[in-house]
Amino acid sequence: MNKIDKKLHFLLGKVKEECKKVKNLSDYELKNKTNEFKRRLSEGETTDDLLPEAFAVCCEADYRVLGMFPYDVQILAGIALHLCYLCEMNTGEGKTLTATMPLYLNGLTGKSTILVTANEYLAIRDAEEMGQVYEFLGLSIKAGVKRDANEKLDNDSKKDVYDADIVYTTHGSLGFDYLLNNLVHSKEDRFMRDFYYVIIDEADSVLLDSASMPLVISGSPRVQSNLYTLTDFFVTTLVEDVHYEIEDKKVWLTDKGIEYAQRYFRIENLYSKENFDILRHVVLALRAHFLMEKDVDYVATDEGEIVLLDKSTGRKMKGMKLRGGSHQAIEEKEHLKISQEQRSVASVTYQNLFNLFPKMSGMSGTIADGKDELLEVYHKQVVVIPPNKPLARKDLPDKYFKTSEEQFDAVIKETVKRHNTGQPVLLIASLISDTEMLSKLLVQEKIEHSVLNANNAFWEAEIIKEAGQRNVVTVATSMAGRGTDIRLGSGVKELGGLCILGIGRMNNTRDERQARGRAGRQGEPGVSIFYTSLEDDVCEILGDDFLEKYVEKGKYISKRRIKKLINKSQKIREESSVFQRKSSVDYDSVMQRQRTIMYKTRNDLLDGKSLDENALIEIYKRNIDEYWKENKKMDDFTMNRYILDNLSHRIKELSVPSKNRKEYLKNYADMAFKDKKQLLGNRFSEYCRLCTLKAFDDSWVEEVDYLQQLQAAISGRSTAQRNLLYEYQREARISFEDMEKSIKKAMIRNILLGEVSFGKDNEMIILYP
């Protein structure tokens, strides 16, 4: 037993001792323990000090309210979650009940305590069911999502949610709420408290599988570019391996391709700053043509729209668009009307979002496989919790086939055979197209079945609950109904339990373990078999030439060789995903450093931090010095133009004009500053603060948008044998310095040229230049 396990079992013993004590308390005495714990925390005790007693109280409340007393392994997992480990618990071991203990203990602090889960159905279900326990013990509980996805929460409703002692929500909602909370224009509109403690359900899905895709809020429209058509036609003239290369889902121009592009667009250096827009659009067009495949990555609707497909679930993602112009490049490729491109105004990845929590933990049925990466990226250790009852499921060896036709034929035969005995069968595929094919084949065999493609988590959960009943056949994607227990119907145990038939080798072993884990919950019987072939999606990495040689031309290939190739393909795919996620962390850490500085400064301004007038004076004088460096041959017209654009809407002669135009501008700025201060009196400080906030927001939106574009475009530089991350960091540092200058220019312009009026309740209304 290692050091961590010893600590967990020691605390488990302490909790069980306390459980004996609280068993005899009346409901009133049990509830009153919450007030006692809060008082003790206020007097200096810590949550670690309270753990044995608080866990015992929660265990007893679970039993009295829900009729379920946590098993020892659930208490063990709860302790690990409180101590901020990531827990692997087998499917069906009761993760929902496990979470009540650490959530109750941390909810006592009065600080933000949140559980995030995979979808709205699970967040609402668990908040309603487990919420009864928290309310019994005197803590408030809210769900941060609505059953109807179209029903949005306003700021007041969100404030009620995040003010609750315990919040259940989804990782997507939490991420977007964090970004929106940092876009509000007044401190009264903020709805979030500082982050404190979070439990991430299905943690491997969130922290690993979803980690590379940033959450992005788009805002004001970008001026529509006319380069999409030009670069799209340019890309259609390129020759593979001469002008461009494709490898590992990346595409870039070769040296010859760069030379050709420079001749085509009549420019000297494709990678110079002034040609950034051309480079960006060339990269977007390359990706649209050579990386984005119609009916695999997206579909073109009859209404002339591009709708993205979720590759992990296969479902259509209506309303979602690729960022940074990628969506518009696909529209041009398909000869559709180009939609309006939006600026990115805020962005964060899950890695950086969850690293903002001082205390972060998580649980999943398959997280141990990613323990090395989780330790490196999140500095979190994984603890494997033993099952309450020994696993009785039989995981049979994979079956290997050369073609998908042979593979599907074998799956259907096995389904028919088991269905004829009454045994329930759950067929799990990676792609939506595979679920549709399975459904057609089952119809031909006249077998009734349900098909779940992760379109609606609410009704899918209800259907998948029934997948363990006699004679039931269900076809699902790997994500459909995740988090919902499948209970066996009467007589099914005697038939061998639920049978899981997996179709196609999945992108990683965690997804396969997750699929197998649908059967054999709590020591029940079950069986799982995976059917794989060289035409599985994961084998694309072997290359079309290789697959054509064996699959289409009918050459002999042994089962052993097929197995080796498929395993190799999966390993390469897993390693590629790990590299991509690490790269995402490195790139987003640049944005995170800037975001931390900007959000802190912005919050200080929202909270009413006053600006030092001498600092403002120093800023506008430095602005004039910067302008003078670039315009040393300034004439009267240029000087007056600067005054009108930056200092005053009216030109007037100073009573003591300076012969030096630079000094004259500084004197003019002094006069304009004093006039504005005199006009606003004791409201001048508030006015300066609001003008500065406006300058911050406008410049930060430009910076976020630029960094999003930069990350997409800079990948083309790989042909120049440069370190891409170093290039990105260097460009980002320069752009941040430029942003600082633009903020200082904009804040002085806003202060000196802003027009002020006062509305209801003497509220300041500013018309900015």
Coordinates of N, CA and C in Angstrom, one line a residue, residues 651-732:
I651 N -10.0 74.0 -32.1 CA -8.6 74.6 -32.1 C -8.7 76.0 -31.6
K652 N -7.9 76.3 -30.6 CA -7.8 77.7 -30.1 C -6.3 78.0 -29.7
E653 N -6.0 79.2 -30.0 CA -4.6 79.6 -29.7 C -4.3 79.7 -28.2
L654 N -3.2 79.2 -27.8 CA -2.7 79.4 -26.4 C -2.2 80.8 -26.2
S655 N -2.5 81.3 -25.1 CA -2.1 82.7 -24.8 C -0.6 82.9 -24.8
V656 N 0.2 81.8 -24.4 CA 1.6 81.8 -24.4 C 2.1 80.7 -25.3
P657 N 2.1 80.9 -26.7 CA 2.5 79.8 -27.6 C 4.0 79.5 -27.5
S658 N 4.3 78.3 -27.6 CA 5.7 77.8 -27.5 C 6.2 77.7 -29.0
K659 N 7.5 78.1 -29.2 CA 8.1 78.0 -30.5 C 8.3 76.5 -30.9
N660 N 8.5 75.7 -29.9 CA 8.7 74.3 -30.1 C 7.3 73.6 -30.2
R661 N 7.0 73.0 -31.3 CA 5.7 72.4 -31.5 C 5.4 71.3 -30.6
K662 N 6.4 70.5 -30.2 CA 6.2 69.4 -29.2 C 5.8 70.0 -27.9
E663 N 6.5 71.0 -27.4 CA 6.1 71.6 -26.2 C 4.7 72.3 -26.3
Y664 N 4.4 72.9 -27.4 CA 3.1 73.5 -27.6 C 2.0 72.5 -27.5
L665 N 2.2 71.3 -28.0 CA 1.2 70.2 -27.9 C 1.0 69.8 -26.4
K666 N 2.1 69.7 -25.7 CA 2.1 69.3 -24.3 C 1.3 70.4 -23.5
N667 N 1.6 71.7 -23.8 CA 0.9 72.8 -23.1 C -0.6 72.7 -23.5
Y668 N -0.9 72.4 -24.7 CA -2.3 72.3 -25.2 C -3.0 71.1 -24.4
A669 N -2.3 70.0 -24.3 CA -2.9 68.9 -23.6 C -3.1 69.2 -22.1
D670 N -2.2 70.0 -21.5 CA -2.4 70.4 -20.1 C -3.7 71.2 -20.0
M671 N -3.9 72.1 -20.9 CA -5.1 73.0 -20.9 C -6.3 72.2 -21.1
A672 N -6.3 71.2 -22.0 CA -7.5 70.4 -22.3 C -7.9 69.5 -21.1
F673 N -6.8 69.0 -20.4 CA -7.0 68.2 -19.2 C -7.6 69.0 -18.1
K674 N -7.1 70.2 -17.9 CA -7.6 71.0 -16.8 C -9.0 71.4 -17.0
D675 N -9.3 71.7 -18.3 CA -10.7 72.1 -18.7 C -11.7 71.0 -18.4
K676 N -11.3 69.8 -18.7 CA -12.2 68.6 -18.5 C -12.4 68.4 -17.0
K677 N -11.3 68.5 -16.3 CA -11.3 68.3 -14.8 C -12.2 69.3 -14.2
Q678 N -12.1 70.6 -14.6 CA -13.0 71.7 -14.1 C -14.4 71.4 -14.4
L679 N -14.7 71.0 -15.6 CA -16.1 70.7 -16.0 C -16.8 69.7 -15.2
L680 N -16.0 68.6 -14.8 CA -16.6 67.5 -14.1 C -16.5 67.5 -12.6
G681 N -15.6 68.3 -12.1 CA -15.5 68.5 -10.7 C -15.2 67.1 -10.0
N682 N -16.0 66.8 -9.0 CA -15.8 65.6 -8.2 C -16.1 64.3 -8.9
R683 N -16.7 64.4 -10.1 CA -17.0 63.2 -10.9 C -15.8 62.9 -11.9
F684 N -14.8 63.7 -11.9 CA -13.7 63.6 -12.8 C -13.0 62.2 -12.7
S685 N -12.7 61.8 -11.5 CA -12.1 60.5 -11.2 C -12.9 59.3 -11.8
E686 N -14.2 59.4 -11.6 CA -15.1 58.3 -12.1 C -15.0 58.3 -13.6
Y687 N -15.1 59.5 -14.2 CA -15.0 59.7 -15.6 C -13.8 59.1 -16.2
C688 N -12.6 59.4 -15.6 CA -11.3 58.9 -16.1 C -11.3 57.3 -16.0
R689 N -11.9 56.8 -15.0 CA -11.9 55.4 -14.8 C -12.7 54.7 -15.9
L690 N -13.9 55.2 -16.2 CA -14.7 54.7 -17.3 C -14.1 54.8 -18.6
C691 N -13.4 55.9 -18.9 CA -12.7 56.1 -20.2 C -11.6 55.1 -20.3
T692 N -10.9 54.8 -19.2 CA -9.8 53.9 -19.3 C -10.3 52.5 -19.5
L693 N -11.4 52.1 -18.8 CA -12.1 50.8 -19.0 C -12.5 50.6 -20.5
K694 N -13.0 51.6 -21.1 CA -13.4 51.5 -22.5 C -12.2 51.3 -23.4
A695 N -11.1 52.0 -23.1 CA -9.8 51.8 -23.9 C -9.3 50.4 -23.7
F696 N -9.3 49.9 -22.4 CA -8.9 48.5 -22.1 C -9.7 47.5 -22.9
D697 N -11.0 47.6 -22.9 CA -11.8 46.6 -23.6 C -11.6 46.6 -25.1
D698 N -11.6 47.8 -25.7 CA -11.4 47.9 -27.1 C -10.1 47.3 -27.6
S699 N -9.0 47.6 -26.8 CA -7.7 47.1 -27.2 C -7.5 45.6 -26.9
W700 N -8.1 45.1 -25.8 CA -8.1 43.7 -25.5 C -8.8 42.9 -26.5
V701 N -9.9 43.3 -27.0 CA -10.6 42.6 -28.1 C -9.7 42.4 -29.3
E702 N -9.1 43.5 -29.7 CA -8.2 43.5 -30.8 C -7.0 42.4 -30.6
E703 N -6.5 42.4 -29.3 CA -5.4 41.5 -29.0 C -5.8 40.1 -29.0
V704 N -7.0 39.8 -28.4 CA -7.5 38.4 -28.4 C -7.7 37.9 -29.8
D705 N -8.3 38.8 -30.6 CA -8.6 38.4 -32.0 C -7.3 38.2 -32.8
Y706 N -6.4 39.1 -32.6 CA -5.1 38.9 -33.3 C -4.4 37.6 -32.9
L707 N -4.3 37.3 -31.6 CA -3.6 36.1 -31.2 C -4.3 34.8 -31.7
Q708 N -5.7 34.9 -31.8 CA -6.4 33.7 -32.4 C -6.0 33.6 -33.9
Q709 N -5.9 34.7 -34.6 CA -5.5 34.7 -36.0 C -4.0 34.2 -36.2
L710 N -3.2 34.7 -35.3 CA -1.8 34.5 -35.3 C -1.5 33.0 -35.1
Q711 N -2.2 32.4 -34.2 CA -1.9 30.9 -33.9 C -2.3 30.1 -35.1
A712 N -3.4 30.5 -35.8 CA -3.8 29.7 -37.0 C -2.8 29.9 -38.1
A713 N -2.3 31.2 -38.3 CA -1.5 31.5 -39.5 C -0.1 31.1 -39.3
I714 N 0.4 31.1 -38.1 CA 1.9 30.9 -37.9 C 2.3 29.4 -38.2
S715 N 1.4 28.5 -38.2 CA 1.7 27.1 -38.5 C 2.4 26.9 -39.9
G716 N 2.1 27.9 -40.8 CA 2.7 27.8 -42.1 C 4.2 28.1 -42.1
R717 N 4.7 28.5 -41.0 CA 6.1 28.9 -41.0 C 7.0 27.7 -40.7
S718 N 6.4 26.5 -40.6 CA 7.2 25.3 -40.3 C 8.3 25.0 -41.4
T719 N 7.9 25.4 -42.6 CA 8.9 25.2 -43.7 C 10.2 26.0 -43.6
A720 N 10.1 27.1 -42.8 CA 11.3 27.9 -42.6 C 12.2 27.4 -41.5
Q721 N 11.9 26.1 -41.0 CA 12.7 25.5 -40.0 C 12.8 26.4 -38.7
R722 N 11.7 27.0 -38.3 CA 11.7 27.8 -37.2 C 10.9 27.1 -36.0
N723 N 11.2 27.6 -34.8 CA 10.5 27.1 -33.7 C 9.2 27.8 -33.6
L724 N 8.1 27.1 -33.9 CA 6.8 27.8 -34.0 C 6.3 28.4 -32.7
L725 N 6.5 27.7 -31.6 CA 6.1 28.3 -30.3 C 6.9 29.6 -30.0
Y726 N 8.2 29.5 -30.3 CA 9.1 30.7 -30.1 C 8.6 31.9 -31.0
E727 N 8.3 31.6 -32.2 CA 7.7 32.6 -33.1 C 6.5 33.2 -32.6
Y728 N 5.6 32.3 -32.1 CA 4.3 32.8 -31.5 C 4.5 33.7 -30.3
Q729 N 5.4 33.2 -29.4 CA 5.7 34.0 -28.2 C 6.3 35.3 -28.5
R730 N 7.2 35.4 -29.5 CA 7.8 36.6 -29.9 C 6.8 37.6 -30.4
E731 N 6.0 37.1 -31.4 CA 4.9 37.9 -32.0 C 3.9 38.4 -30.9
A732 N 3.6 37.5 -30.0 CA 2.6 37.9 -29.0 C 3.1 38.9 -28.0

